[in-house]
Structures are given as C-alpha cells and as structure tokens.
Amino acid sequence: MQKLLFSVLFLFAFAFTHPVLATEEEAHSEETTQHEEGSEEFDPTEAIFEHILDSYEWHIVTIGEKHISLPLPVILWDQGELHVFSSAKFHHGHDSYNGYYIAHEGDNEGRIVRIDANGEEVTPLLDLSITKNVAALFFSIFLLFIIFVPVARKYKKRENQAPKGFQAFIEPVIQFVIDDIAKPNIGEKRYMRYTPYLLTVFFFIFINNLMGLIPFFPFGANLTGNIAVTMTLAVFTLLIVNFSGNKGYWKHVFATPGVPFWLLPIMIPVEIIGILAKPFALMVRLFANITAGHIVVLSLVSLIFIFKSLALSPVSVAFVLFMDVLELLVAALQAYIFTLLTALFIGLAVQEAEHH
Amino acid sequence: MLTTPGLGLVFWTTIAFILLVVLLRKFAWKPIITAIQKRNEAIDEALKAAEIARAEMANLQAENEKLLVQAKEERDIILAEARKMRDKIVEESGEKAKEEAERIIQAANENIHFEKMAAITDLKNQLATLSLEIAEKILEKELAGDSKQKELAEKLVNEVSFN
C-alpha cells in the first residue's frame, strides 16, 4: 500500500515538474527562434510543432545560446547507396552533409532532403534514421522489458504465493486486461491466443502515453501521438482481426445474411470500407487524443510568452497542471480503448455463427 | 506534416513492436499468466482441502463426544457392577464367617464332650485300679490281723470316697 501511494505521488511529481520544465524549454526555443530568424515575435505554432513532431536529434536543453542535444544516427538508402552518419553533422539543422540537409520549409519541412539533378528538392528513397521518436520507441521497449521480465521472474520465485511489491501493483492491471478486456470480448475459448498481443498493445500505448507526459530527456517524445506509430499499431490489429476471421465473418462481408442478391455489389464495398474503417478509427483516435493533449499543454505554456508576462505564469501553470492530470487519465483511457476495441474486433471476427 | 506518417518510423515501429510482442510473450506474459493460473488452482485446492479438513474436524469432534458419552456410560456400568460385587463379597464373607464360627463352636463342643468322656473313662479306670488295690490291701491285712484289716478297710474306704 505504501509503495502504491509512493508510485502515485511519483506520478504526481512528474505532473508538477512538467509545467516548470516545459516553461524552460519554451523559453529557450523562444530564444532560439529569435536568434535564428532574427524576429522578435514568438511563434507558438512553430514551438509547439517542434515538440510534437519528430526530429533527427534529441534536444535536451539549451543553456544561453548553446544547444545541448543527443545526436542520433541518420540512416539513408538513396541512389543505391547506404548513408550512415551522425545527425550532429547537420549542426542543429544549419549545415548540409554530403548534399543532404534538413528542409526548413515546403512540403518536406523537417525532413532530410537533397537537391536532385533537376535542381529540385527531393527526399531520399528510404529514410530509416533513428529519429527522436525511434529512440523513444527503443527506450520504451527497454523500459517494458525491465518492468515485466523481473515481474515474470518474481512469479517464478514466489510460486503460489501472494504477489508482492511491484508485482502486486502490476498484477491487477494484467488481470484487468485479461479478465475484463480479452475474455468477455473474444470469448472463453479463444481469448488466450490473443492475450499476449492485447497485453503488449495495452502496456506499450500506456507507457508511451505516460512517457510523453514527462517533459525532460529521455522522455517527452510524442510517440503515441505520431500517426506513423498509431498507423502501425492499427495495421497490426487489422491483420490480426482479418487473419482470425472465420467463415461467419467472411460470409458477413461477402454475402451478408438477409441482404438481397442484387444489393451485394453495393454491400461488399461498404463492408470492406467497414473493415478498413475500424482500424482507421483506432489510428486516428489515439493519434488525435495524444497529440491534442500535448498541443493543449504546450499552448497553455505558450500563453506566458505570447503575453510576455510573468504574472500570467501561475494561471498558465495551474491550467497545465489540470491538463496534465487529465492527460494521466487520457493516457490510461486511450490504452484501454485501443485494447478494448481490438479485442472487440477480434471477438466479432472469431465468434461462432450461432450468435448471429 | 502532422498527418503524414514517416516511413522510417513505420519501419522501426513494425520491427520493434513485433519483437516486443514475441519477446514479452515468451519472457513475460506466458510465465505470468501460467503462474497466475497455477496459483488460482492452488488457492482453489487449498480452500477445498481446508473445507474438507474442517468437515473432518467436525466429524472427529462429534465422534469424540460420542466416545466420551460411551465411556461415561461404561464407567457407570463398571462402577455399579463393582458396587454389587462388593456388596456380594461382604455378604458372602459375613456368612462364611458365621458358618466358620458355628463350625468352630461345634468342634469345640465335640471336643469338650470327647474330653469329658475320656476323663470319665479314665476315672472309671482309675477307680477300678484303686478298687483292685484296696482289695489287694484288704487281702494283705486279713492275712495280718482281723481287726487291723477291718480298720484299714474302713480307712481305705474313707479315702476312696473322697475320690
């Protein structure tokens, strides 16, 4: 109980530190903006997007005019050649390296581009760089391992004994995913096959949502608010659902019971759209919720700089604190919803024909 | 920009997530779920065993009580028997003592009677002897003097009458 209380306090501590540190970062990015572009105006849109979008280096802190960031490897497959170099070669986006540079405007803004033979700006064929989000992804996976593998080991060590410590903290969540998400939606018979995926999705989304809320290095990447990540997860769900689909499921798609024959040419495309719409909704829901949360928090912090008034900061901080607490709820809720809907779609695909 | 998925990130997420699912399944979910299931079964079994043990305990207690009641009954019976036996023994011994006493008395009486008869016989025998002796002495005196013999005979008779 004491440890649980401690964990909760710990989470709240993060919630409290967020506004303060975010404020500092904002301050620096403001300076940066002013310094780089020579403009006196603070552009909140640019500052916010800098935080929620991906980047080739992981900005840690700016002291005075000195940027401290973690350079990440750039991996490009272009013109039949593999280019691997450190993003430090770009000098925070100011320089070009081997003809590659980071575009600051246009369609490819924020991406690595080069000038091709026609003098046009093009992206390399394959950009597999370890960006900030990829690094955050690896870090979150590392965290998941150092959380769950010891827990699993503890189960082996304390066989048939009551859970203890962190194990006791995490067990109800695992039980919740199994007993309240997987079992009722997929059914008693088949749910065990899908629980590993559902548990992984749940904890992956949850931990990345929480990591996104912590504003300082090595957290703060907007991973679950990135459409590439949510799309990948949604595609996994799409594949699992459709590969699990039984006869009844496909019959429902291609020969919907009770629909007259001549209506099928209309119904089949509708059903196929339905198949795609389900994971599409998953993708957009997670992406939009998390990104929106980040934008709101960052906008509230930006108010201080827009009004250029320190007196506003208590109001700003109070609102940010409120939003952060709300985001804690959203972090758990979105992980729950994604997992629940995945389980529900799997359940619909594998359910027995008699249920129709 | 915001809604354009970056290809690199899709690539890394796919690889990393597949690895994550596979590895967590092997090293976390399977052991955890198995352990939880096993533990649940163990708890169920333990509860069942406890229930059985409780029933057995109740059984045993009931049996004990029954045994106790039985033992008490037996004790009462034994005590009653012992009492009866004691009474009987006391009674019997009293009778025996009485008989013995009677027998002893009878024997004594018989003895006395016998002794008396022996004494009488002895007396009779002695009287006969004495008579003979007197007769002998008289005869001797008659041989010595008539008067003296007479005197002696009288004296002897006197002596004899004392006996």
Short mmCIF file of C-alpha atoms in Angstrom, two decimals:
data_model
loop_
_atom_site.label_atom_id
_atom_site.label_comp_id
_atom_site.label_asym_id
_atom_site.label_seq_id
_atom_site.Cartn_x
_atom_site.Cartn_y
_atom_site.Cartn_z
CA MET A 1 0.00 0.00 0.00
CA GLN A 2 2.81 2.34 0.95
CA LYS A 3 4.59 1.55 -2.25
CA LEU A 4 1.44 2.20 -4.29
CA LEU A 5 0.99 5.53 -2.59
CA PHE A 6 4.58 6.29 -3.39
CA SER A 7 4.04 5.44 -7.04
CA VAL A 8 1.02 7.70 -7.22
CA LEU A 9 2.98 10.51 -5.60
CA PHE A 10 5.76 9.84 -8.05
CA LEU A 11 3.37 10.24 -10.96
CA PHE A 12 2.04 13.43 -9.48
CA ALA A 13 5.57 14.66 -9.04
CA PHE A 14 6.00 14.29 -12.78
CA ALA A 15 2.79 16.17 -13.31
CA PHE A 16 4.15 19.00 -11.21
CA THR A 17 7.55 19.14 -12.85
CA HIS A 18 6.09 19.21 -16.32
CA PRO A 19 4.96 22.82 -16.44
CA VAL A 20 8.15 24.13 -14.89
CA LEU A 21 10.46 22.34 -17.25
CA ALA A 22 8.25 22.89 -20.21
CA THR A 23 8.41 26.57 -19.39
CA GLU A 24 12.16 26.49 -19.51
CA GLU A 25 12.20 24.67 -22.80
CA GLU A 26 9.73 27.10 -24.24
CA ALA A 27 11.86 29.95 -23.08
CA HIS A 28 14.83 28.53 -24.83
CA SER A 29 13.01 27.71 -28.00
CA GLU A 30 11.80 31.27 -28.00
CA GLU A 31 15.36 32.47 -27.77
CA THR A 32 16.32 30.07 -30.47
CA THR A 33 13.62 31.29 -32.74
CA GLN A 34 14.57 34.87 -32.14
CA HIS A 35 18.20 34.12 -32.56
CA GLU A 36 17.87 32.12 -35.73
CA GLU A 37 15.36 34.13 -37.60
CA GLY A 38 16.10 37.45 -36.07
CA SER A 39 12.44 38.05 -35.42
CA GLU A 40 11.20 39.46 -32.14
CA GLU A 41 7.89 37.65 -32.33
CA PHE A 42 7.40 34.33 -30.56
CA ASP A 43 5.68 31.88 -32.86
CA PRO A 44 3.72 29.44 -30.70
CA THR A 45 2.75 27.22 -33.64
CA GLU A 46 6.37 26.63 -34.55
CA ALA A 47 7.37 25.99 -30.95
CA ILE A 48 4.54 23.57 -30.35
CA PHE A 49 5.09 21.66 -33.56
CA GLU A 50 8.76 21.41 -32.81
CA HIS A 51 7.75 19.47 -29.71
CA ILE A 52 5.12 17.19 -31.12
CA LEU A 53 6.88 16.32 -34.38
CA ASP A 54 9.79 14.03 -34.94
CA SER A 55 13.37 15.27 -35.26
CA TYR A 56 16.80 13.94 -36.16
CA GLU A 57 18.37 14.89 -32.87
CA TRP A 58 17.07 14.75 -29.36
CA HIS A 59 17.10 18.21 -27.91
CA ILE A 60 17.88 18.04 -24.20
CA VAL A 61 18.37 21.60 -23.04
CA THR A 62 19.60 24.99 -24.24
CA ILE A 63 21.83 26.98 -21.96
CA GLY A 64 22.20 30.54 -23.13
CA GLU A 65 22.76 30.10 -26.83
CA LYS A 66 24.33 26.67 -26.56
CA HIS A 67 22.08 23.80 -27.63
CA ILE A 68 22.69 20.53 -25.90
CA SER A 69 21.13 17.65 -27.76
CA LEU A 70 21.72 13.98 -28.26
CA PRO A 71 22.84 13.39 -31.85
CA LEU A 72 21.10 10.38 -33.37
CA PRO A 73 22.24 8.22 -36.28
CA VAL A 74 20.94 9.12 -39.73
CA ILE A 75 20.41 6.08 -41.96
CA LEU A 76 19.57 6.77 -45.58
CA TRP A 77 19.19 4.43 -48.54
CA ASP A 78 19.49 6.60 -51.57
CA GLN A 79 20.89 6.38 -55.11
CA GLY A 80 21.80 2.72 -54.48
CA GLU A 81 23.96 3.61 -51.53
CA LEU A 82 23.64 3.36 -47.79
CA HIS A 83 24.47 6.56 -45.95
CA VAL A 84 25.02 6.32 -42.22
CA PHE A 85 26.19 9.35 -40.31
CA SER A 86 25.51 11.25 -37.11
CA SER A 87 22.88 13.94 -37.12
CA ALA A 88 25.45 16.12 -35.37
CA LYS A 89 26.86 16.72 -38.88
CA PHE A 90 23.83 18.94 -39.59
CA HIS A 91 24.82 21.22 -36.68
CA HIS A 92 21.26 21.57 -35.42
CA GLY A 93 19.88 21.87 -38.93
CA HIS A 94 22.20 24.69 -40.04
CA ASP A 95 24.58 22.71 -42.27
CA SER A 96 24.36 20.18 -45.02
CA TYR A 97 26.32 16.96 -45.17
CA ASN A 98 27.10 15.02 -48.35
CA GLY A 99 24.45 17.08 -50.09
CA TYR A 100 21.79 16.17 -47.54
CA TYR A 101 20.22 18.80 -45.34
CA ILE A 102 17.10 19.33 -43.27
CA ALA A 103 14.41 21.23 -45.12
CA HIS A 104 13.09 24.24 -43.22
CA GLU A 105 10.10 24.96 -45.38
CA GLY A 106 7.91 23.48 -48.06
CA ASP A 107 6.27 20.09 -48.26
CA ASN A 108 9.26 18.28 -46.77
CA GLU A 109 9.74 20.61 -43.82
CA GLY A 110 11.70 18.92 -41.06
CA ARG A 111 12.84 16.07 -43.28
CA ILE A 112 16.20 15.23 -44.78
CA VAL A 113 16.30 16.27 -48.42
CA ARG A 114 18.83 16.74 -51.21
CA ILE A 115 18.85 18.65 -54.48
CA ASP A 116 18.48 16.30 -57.42
CA ALA A 117 19.80 16.75 -60.96
CA ASN A 118 16.86 18.90 -61.95
CA GLY A 119 17.56 21.29 -59.10
CA GLU A 120 14.50 20.16 -57.21
CA GLU A 121 14.34 19.32 -53.52
CA VAL A 122 13.68 15.57 -53.11
CA THR A 123 13.62 13.21 -50.14
CA PRO A 124 15.94 10.21 -50.18
CA LEU A 125 14.45 6.90 -51.28
CA LEU A 126 14.42 5.39 -47.81
CA ASP A 127 14.95 7.32 -44.62
CA LEU A 128 15.43 4.81 -41.81
CA SER A 129 17.12 7.24 -39.45
CA ILE A 130 16.95 6.63 -35.74
CA THR A 131 14.97 9.77 -35.03
CA LYS A 132 13.88 11.09 -31.66
CA ASN A 133 10.70 9.04 -31.85
CA VAL A 134 12.55 5.87 -32.86
CA ALA A 135 14.95 6.37 -29.96
CA ALA A 136 11.97 6.93 -27.64
CA LEU A 137 10.39 3.79 -29.06
CA PHE A 138 13.50 1.75 -28.27
CA PHE A 139 13.70 3.29 -24.83
CA SER A 140 10.05 2.50 -24.09
CA ILE A 141 10.62 -1.09 -25.19
CA PHE A 142 13.66 -1.29 -22.97
CA LEU A 143 11.54 0.02 -20.09
CA LEU A 144 8.82 -2.53 -20.79
CA PHE A 145 11.42 -5.30 -20.62
CA ILE A 146 12.97 -4.12 -17.38
CA ILE A 147 9.47 -3.81 -15.92
CA PHE A 148 7.91 -7.08 -16.98
CA VAL A 149 10.73 -9.59 -17.18
CA PRO A 150 11.64 -9.17 -13.48
CA VAL A 151 7.94 -9.32 -12.63
CA ALA A 152 7.69 -12.62 -14.52
CA ARG A 153 10.78 -13.84 -12.71
CA LYS A 154 9.21 -12.90 -9.41
CA TYR A 155 6.22 -15.07 -10.25
CA LYS A 156 8.58 -17.99 -10.70
CA LYS A 157 10.38 -17.23 -7.47
CA ARG A 158 7.25 -16.74 -5.40
CA GLU A 159 5.32 -19.66 -6.81
CA ASN A 160 1.79 -19.96 -5.40
CA GLN A 161 2.37 -17.05 -3.09
CA ALA A 162 0.55 -13.75 -2.90
CA PRO A 163 2.00 -11.06 -5.21
CA LYS A 164 4.39 -8.68 -3.52
CA GLY A 165 5.75 -5.21 -4.24
CA PHE A 166 5.72 -4.05 -7.83
CA GLN A 167 4.32 -7.43 -8.84
CA ALA A 168 1.23 -6.71 -6.75
CA PHE A 169 0.99 -3.26 -8.34
CA ILE A 170 1.08 -4.59 -11.89
CA GLU A 171 -0.91 -7.82 -11.45
CA PRO A 172 -4.36 -6.18 -11.18
CA VAL A 173 -3.68 -4.34 -14.45
CA ILE A 174 -2.70 -7.58 -16.21
CA GLN A 175 -5.74 -9.30 -14.70
CA PHE A 176 -7.90 -6.40 -15.85
CA VAL A 177 -6.69 -6.69 -19.44
CA ILE A 178 -7.20 -10.46 -19.42
CA ASP A 179 -10.45 -10.73 -17.45
CA ASP A 180 -12.22 -7.51 -18.45
CA ILE A 181 -10.95 -6.88 -21.97
CA ALA A 182 -9.85 -10.14 -23.57
CA LYS A 183 -12.18 -12.71 -22.01
CA PRO A 184 -15.60 -11.03 -22.35
CA ASN A 185 -14.94 -9.71 -25.87
CA ILE A 186 -13.19 -12.64 -27.52
CA GLY A 187 -14.85 -15.43 -25.61
CA GLU A 188 -13.80 -18.08 -23.13
CA LYS A 189 -12.49 -20.45 -25.83
CA ARG A 190 -10.11 -18.34 -27.87
CA TYR A 191 -9.01 -15.40 -25.75
CA MET A 192 -5.73 -16.97 -24.61
CA ARG A 193 -4.35 -16.81 -28.15
CA TYR A 194 -4.76 -13.05 -28.30
CA THR A 195 -3.87 -12.01 -24.76
CA PRO A 196 -0.13 -11.59 -25.43
CA TYR A 197 -0.88 -9.13 -28.23
CA LEU A 198 -3.55 -7.29 -26.22
CA LEU A 199 -1.32 -7.04 -23.15
CA THR A 200 1.59 -5.79 -25.23
CA VAL A 201 -0.54 -3.20 -27.03
CA PHE A 202 -2.05 -2.02 -23.77
CA PHE A 203 1.22 -1.57 -21.91
CA PHE A 204 3.05 -0.23 -24.97
CA ILE A 205 0.47 2.52 -25.51
CA PHE A 206 0.12 3.20 -21.80
CA ILE A 207 3.84 3.54 -21.09
CA ASN A 208 4.40 5.69 -24.17
CA ASN A 209 1.46 7.92 -23.27
CA LEU A 210 2.96 8.40 -19.82
CA MET A 211 6.46 8.91 -21.18
CA GLY A 212 5.09 11.58 -23.50
CA LEU A 213 3.80 13.47 -20.47
CA ILE A 214 7.21 13.67 -18.83
CA PRO A 215 8.79 16.74 -20.40
CA PHE A 216 12.52 16.12 -19.96
CA PHE A 217 15.07 13.81 -21.55
CA PRO A 218 14.83 10.86 -22.16
CA PHE A 219 11.07 11.21 -22.11
CA GLY A 220 8.76 13.71 -23.73
CA ALA A 221 8.71 12.28 -27.25
CA ASN A 222 5.24 12.35 -28.73
CA LEU A 223 5.35 8.71 -29.81
CA THR A 224 1.73 7.59 -29.41
CA GLY A 225 0.73 10.97 -30.82
CA ASN A 226 2.61 10.18 -34.01
CA ILE A 227 0.46 8.93 -36.84
CA ALA A 228 3.14 6.55 -38.10
CA VAL A 229 3.12 4.68 -34.78
CA THR A 230 -0.65 4.59 -34.38
CA MET A 231 -0.95 3.51 -38.02
CA THR A 232 1.46 0.65 -37.45
CA LEU A 233 -0.47 -0.49 -34.40
CA ALA A 234 -3.77 -0.19 -36.26
CA VAL A 235 -2.37 -2.24 -39.15
CA PHE A 236 -1.36 -4.96 -36.70
CA THR A 237 -4.91 -5.02 -35.40
CA LEU A 238 -6.29 -5.05 -38.95
CA LEU A 239 -4.09 -8.01 -39.88
CA ILE A 240 -4.82 -9.96 -36.70
CA VAL A 241 -8.57 -9.38 -36.99
CA ASN A 242 -8.76 -10.42 -40.63
CA PHE A 243 -6.42 -13.37 -40.33
CA SER A 244 -8.52 -14.60 -37.41
CA GLY A 245 -11.78 -14.10 -39.29
CA ASN A 246 -13.79 -17.31 -39.52
CA LYS A 247 -16.32 -18.42 -42.11
CA GLY A 248 -19.13 -16.47 -40.48
CA TYR A 249 -17.06 -13.28 -40.55
CA TRP A 250 -16.24 -13.50 -44.25
CA LYS A 251 -19.76 -14.59 -45.06
CA HIS A 252 -20.93 -11.45 -43.31
CA VAL A 253 -18.62 -9.40 -45.54
CA PHE A 254 -19.25 -11.05 -48.93
CA ALA A 255 -22.77 -12.41 -48.55
CA THR A 256 -24.36 -10.51 -45.73
CA PRO A 257 -27.26 -12.63 -44.45
CA GLY A 258 -30.69 -11.14 -45.18
CA VAL A 259 -29.45 -8.83 -47.95
CA PRO A 260 -31.00 -9.42 -51.39
CA PHE A 261 -28.60 -10.69 -54.05
CA TRP A 262 -28.78 -7.60 -56.25
CA LEU A 263 -27.73 -5.38 -53.36
CA LEU A 264 -24.45 -7.25 -52.84
CA PRO A 265 -22.40 -5.13 -55.32
CA ILE A 266 -23.15 -2.20 -53.04
CA MET A 267 -22.89 -4.08 -49.79
CA ILE A 268 -19.50 -5.67 -50.42
CA PRO A 269 -17.64 -2.36 -50.88
CA VAL A 270 -19.46 -0.99 -47.86
CA GLU A 271 -18.39 -3.97 -45.78
CA ILE A 272 -14.80 -3.67 -46.99
CA ILE A 273 -14.81 0.01 -46.09
CA GLY A 274 -16.13 -1.11 -42.72
CA ILE A 275 -13.19 -3.48 -42.30
CA LEU A 276 -10.75 -0.67 -43.01
CA ALA A 277 -12.66 1.98 -41.09
CA LYS A 278 -12.35 0.12 -37.80
CA PRO A 279 -8.54 0.24 -37.56
CA PHE A 280 -8.55 3.65 -39.22
CA ALA A 281 -10.67 4.92 -36.34
CA LEU A 282 -8.24 3.32 -33.89
CA MET A 283 -5.33 5.06 -35.58
CA VAL A 284 -6.94 8.49 -35.63
CA ARG A 285 -8.38 8.23 -32.12
CA LEU A 286 -5.08 7.51 -30.42
CA PHE A 287 -3.11 9.96 -32.58
CA ALA A 288 -5.60 12.78 -32.15
CA ASN A 289 -6.13 12.32 -28.43
CA ILE A 290 -2.47 12.27 -27.51
CA THR A 291 -1.42 15.00 -29.93
CA ALA A 292 -4.31 17.18 -28.82
CA GLY A 293 -3.29 16.76 -25.18
CA HIS A 294 0.28 17.78 -25.97
CA ILE A 295 -0.88 20.76 -28.03
CA VAL A 296 -3.18 21.98 -25.26
CA VAL A 297 -0.46 21.69 -22.61
CA LEU A 298 2.12 23.42 -24.80
CA SER A 299 -0.36 26.15 -25.82
CA LEU A 300 -1.13 26.90 -22.20
CA VAL A 301 2.59 27.24 -21.51
CA SER A 302 2.98 29.40 -24.63
CA LEU A 303 0.45 31.88 -23.23
CA ILE A 304 3.19 33.19 -20.95
CA PHE A 305 5.36 34.03 -23.95
CA ILE A 306 2.55 35.29 -26.11
CA PHE A 307 1.55 37.80 -23.45
CA LYS A 308 5.17 38.28 -22.40
CA SER A 309 4.03 38.43 -18.81
CA LEU A 310 5.42 36.55 -15.86
CA ALA A 311 2.28 37.43 -13.92
CA LEU A 312 0.35 35.09 -16.16
CA SER A 313 2.51 32.12 -15.31
CA PRO A 314 0.59 31.00 -12.19
CA VAL A 315 -2.59 30.84 -14.25
CA SER A 316 -0.76 29.01 -17.00
CA VAL A 317 0.85 26.58 -14.60
CA ALA A 318 -2.46 25.91 -12.88
CA PHE A 319 -4.12 25.11 -16.19
CA VAL A 320 -1.19 22.97 -17.30
CA LEU A 321 -1.35 21.08 -14.03
CA PHE A 322 -5.03 20.46 -14.57
CA MET A 323 -4.37 19.30 -18.13
CA ASP A 324 -1.56 17.02 -17.02
CA VAL A 325 -3.78 15.30 -14.51
CA LEU A 326 -6.40 14.98 -17.20
CA GLU A 327 -3.76 13.60 -19.56
CA LEU A 328 -2.88 10.94 -17.00
CA LEU A 329 -6.46 9.79 -17.25
CA VAL A 330 -6.38 10.04 -21.05
CA ALA A 331 -3.13 8.03 -21.13
CA ALA A 332 -4.80 5.11 -19.37
CA LEU A 333 -8.12 5.60 -21.14
CA GLN A 334 -6.66 5.59 -24.66
CA ALA A 335 -4.59 2.49 -23.93
CA TYR A 336 -7.77 0.87 -22.61
CA ILE A 337 -9.89 1.92 -25.58
CA PHE A 338 -7.37 0.77 -28.19
CA THR A 339 -7.03 -2.60 -26.47
CA LEU A 340 -10.76 -2.94 -25.85
CA LEU A 341 -11.70 -2.18 -29.45
CA THR A 342 -9.00 -4.51 -30.77
CA ALA A 343 -10.40 -7.27 -28.56
CA LEU A 344 -13.92 -6.43 -29.69
CA PHE A 345 -12.98 -6.59 -33.39
CA ILE A 346 -11.18 -9.88 -32.86
CA GLY A 347 -14.22 -11.14 -30.97
CA LEU A 348 -16.50 -10.20 -33.84
CA ALA A 349 -14.22 -11.95 -36.31
CA VAL A 350 -13.94 -15.20 -34.37
CA GLN A 351 -17.39 -15.52 -32.86
CA GLU A 352 -19.46 -18.61 -33.59
CA ALA A 353 -22.03 -18.40 -36.38
CA GLU A 354 -24.86 -19.29 -33.98
CA HIS A 355 -24.59 -15.88 -32.34
CA HIS A 356 -25.90 -14.10 -35.42
CA MET B 1 3.22 17.06 -41.80
CA LEU B 2 1.35 16.05 -38.70
CA THR B 3 -0.80 13.54 -40.53
CA THR B 4 1.86 12.19 -42.86
CA PRO B 5 3.29 9.01 -41.42
CA GLY B 6 7.10 8.95 -41.59
CA LEU B 7 8.25 5.82 -43.37
CA GLY B 8 11.28 5.33 -41.15
CA LEU B 9 9.19 5.42 -38.02
CA VAL B 10 6.69 2.93 -39.51
CA PHE B 11 9.60 0.64 -40.36
CA TRP B 12 11.18 0.78 -36.89
CA THR B 13 7.85 0.57 -35.10
CA THR B 14 6.91 -2.55 -37.06
CA ILE B 15 10.18 -4.32 -36.30
CA ALA B 16 10.35 -3.17 -32.70
CA PHE B 17 6.73 -3.95 -31.97
CA ILE B 18 6.86 -7.46 -33.45
CA LEU B 19 9.98 -8.13 -31.39
CA LEU B 20 8.28 -6.68 -28.34
CA VAL B 21 5.23 -8.91 -28.72
CA VAL B 22 7.30 -12.04 -29.35
CA LEU B 23 9.77 -11.45 -26.52
CA LEU B 24 7.25 -10.25 -23.96
CA ARG B 25 5.05 -13.21 -24.83
CA LYS B 26 7.90 -15.61 -24.17
CA PHE B 27 9.52 -13.92 -21.19
CA ALA B 28 6.66 -12.10 -19.51
CA TRP B 29 3.08 -12.89 -20.46
CA LYS B 30 3.32 -16.68 -20.69
CA PRO B 31 5.15 -17.15 -17.37
CA ILE B 32 2.95 -14.58 -15.64
CA ILE B 33 -0.34 -15.99 -16.93
CA THR B 34 0.74 -19.57 -16.22
CA ALA B 35 1.84 -18.60 -12.73
CA ILE B 36 -1.43 -16.80 -12.04
CA GLN B 37 -3.47 -19.73 -13.30
CA LYS B 38 -1.41 -22.18 -11.29
CA ARG B 39 -1.75 -20.03 -8.23
CA ASN B 40 -5.51 -19.77 -8.69
CA GLU B 41 -5.73 -23.54 -8.94
CA ALA B 42 -3.56 -23.91 -5.86
CA ILE B 43 -5.78 -21.48 -3.96
CA ASP B 44 -8.90 -23.37 -5.03
CA GLU B 45 -7.34 -26.64 -3.97
CA ALA B 46 -6.20 -25.22 -0.66
CA LEU B 47 -9.67 -23.86 0.03
CA LYS B 48 -11.22 -27.20 -0.82
CA ALA B 49 -8.72 -29.03 1.37
CA ALA B 50 -9.45 -26.62 4.20
CA GLU B 51 -13.16 -27.25 3.78
CA ILE B 52 -12.59 -31.00 3.90
CA ALA B 53 -10.35 -30.67 6.91
CA ARG B 54 -12.97 -28.61 8.66
CA ALA B 55 -15.64 -31.21 7.95
CA GLU B 56 -13.32 -33.92 9.18
CA MET B 57 -12.60 -31.94 12.29
CA ALA B 58 -16.32 -31.58 12.97
CA ASN B 59 -16.73 -35.29 12.36
CA LEU B 60 -13.92 -36.09 14.69
CA GLN B 61 -15.35 -33.86 17.37
CA ALA B 62 -18.75 -35.48 17.10
CA GLU B 63 -17.12 -38.87 17.30
CA ASN B 64 -15.13 -37.80 20.30
CA GLU B 65 -18.24 -36.64 22.04
CA LYS B 66 -19.94 -39.91 21.25
CA LEU B 67 -16.95 -41.80 22.59
CA LEU B 68 -16.98 -39.68 25.71
CA VAL B 69 -20.64 -40.40 26.32
CA GLN B 70 -20.00 -44.08 25.71
CA ALA B 71 -17.06 -44.08 28.07
CA LYS B 72 -19.13 -42.43 30.75
CA GLU B 73 -21.85 -45.00 30.35
CA GLU B 74 -19.33 -47.79 30.55
CA ARG B 75 -17.77 -46.29 33.61
CA ASP B 76 -21.17 -46.08 35.29
CA ILE B 77 -21.84 -49.70 34.44
CA ILE B 78 -18.48 -50.79 35.77
CA LEU B 79 -18.95 -48.81 38.95
CA ALA B 80 -22.39 -50.28 39.50
CA GLU B 81 -21.05 -53.76 38.96
CA ALA B 82 -18.18 -53.15 41.33
CA ARG B 83 -20.58 -51.94 43.96
CA LYS B 84 -22.72 -55.01 43.51
CA MET B 85 -19.68 -57.22 43.68
CA ARG B 86 -18.50 -55.55 46.82
CA ASP B 87 -21.88 -55.97 48.47
CA LYS B 88 -21.92 -59.59 47.42
CA ILE B 89 -18.43 -60.20 48.73
CA VAL B 90 -19.19 -58.53 52.03
CA GLU B 91 -22.35 -60.53 52.36
CA GLU B 92 -20.66 -63.77 51.42
CA SER B 93 -17.76 -63.23 53.77
CA GLY B 94 -20.16 -62.46 56.60
CA GLU B 95 -21.99 -65.70 56.00
CA LYS B 96 -18.79 -67.64 55.74
CA ALA B 97 -17.54 -66.18 58.99
CA LYS B 98 -20.74 -67.12 60.69
CA GLU B 99 -20.51 -70.64 59.33
CA GLU B 100 -16.91 -70.90 60.39
CA ALA B 101 -17.72 -69.67 63.85
CA GLU B 102 -20.54 -72.17 64.13
CA ARG B 103 -18.26 -74.90 62.88
CA ILE B 104 -15.58 -73.93 65.40
CA ILE B 105 -18.09 -73.83 68.20
CA GLN B 106 -19.42 -77.20 67.19
CA ALA B 107 -15.94 -78.64 67.03
CA ALA B 108 -15.18 -77.21 70.43
CA ASN B 109 -18.37 -78.69 71.82
CA GLU B 110 -17.48 -82.03 70.32
CA ASN B 111 -14.03 -81.75 71.73
CA ILE B 112 -15.33 -80.91 75.17
CA HIS B 113 -17.73 -83.82 75.00
CA PHE B 114 -14.95 -86.13 73.93
CA GLU B 115 -12.60 -84.88 76.62
CA LYS B 116 -15.33 -85.29 79.18
CA MET B 117 -15.93 -88.83 78.10
CA ALA B 118 -12.21 -89.55 78.16
CA ALA B 119 -11.96 -88.13 81.63
CA ILE B 120 -14.89 -90.24 82.78
CA THR B 121 -13.33 -93.33 81.25
CA ASP B 122 -10.04 -92.54 82.89
CA LEU B 123 -11.75 -92.02 86.22
CA LYS B 124 -13.55 -95.27 85.80
CA ASN B 125 -10.28 -96.99 85.01
CA GLN B 126 -8.55 -95.44 87.99
CA LEU B 127 -11.48 -96.38 90.23
CA ALA B 128 -11.14 -99.93 89.06
CA THR B 129 -7.43 -99.86 89.74
CA LEU B 130 -7.97 -98.34 93.13
CA SER B 131 -10.66 -100.89 93.91
CA LEU B 132 -8.23 -103.55 92.95
CA GLU B 133 -5.55 -102.05 95.10
CA ILE B 134 -7.89 -101.72 98.02
CA ALA B 135 -8.95 -105.24 97.55
CA GLU B 136 -5.33 -106.23 97.43
CA LYS B 137 -4.51 -104.30 100.58
CA ILE B 138 -7.51 -105.72 102.40
CA LEU B 139 -6.46 -109.08 101.45
CA GLU B 140 -3.00 -108.40 102.77
CA LYS B 141 -4.40 -107.08 106.09
CA GLU B 142 -6.71 -110.01 106.58
CA LEU B 143 -3.66 -112.05 106.46
CA ALA B 144 -2.07 -109.95 109.29
CA GLY B 145 -4.99 -109.31 111.80
CA ASP B 146 -8.55 -109.26 111.59
CA SER B 147 -9.17 -106.10 113.45
CA LYS B 148 -6.49 -104.22 111.81
CA GLN B 149 -7.70 -105.30 108.44
CA LYS B 150 -11.06 -104.05 109.29
CA GLU B 151 -9.64 -100.74 110.41
CA LEU B 152 -7.64 -100.39 107.23
CA ALA B 153 -10.52 -101.30 105.08
CA GLU B 154 -12.60 -98.63 106.73
CA LYS B 155 -9.81 -96.13 106.37
CA LEU B 156 -9.34 -97.02 102.73
CA VAL B 157 -12.98 -96.79 102.05
CA ASN B 158 -12.95 -93.37 103.60
CA GLU B 159 -10.04 -92.43 101.47
CA VAL B 160 -11.73 -93.79 98.38
CA SER B 161 -14.98 -91.97 99.00
CA PHE B 162 -13.03 -88.75 98.75
CA ASN B 163 -12.20 -89.55 95.30
#
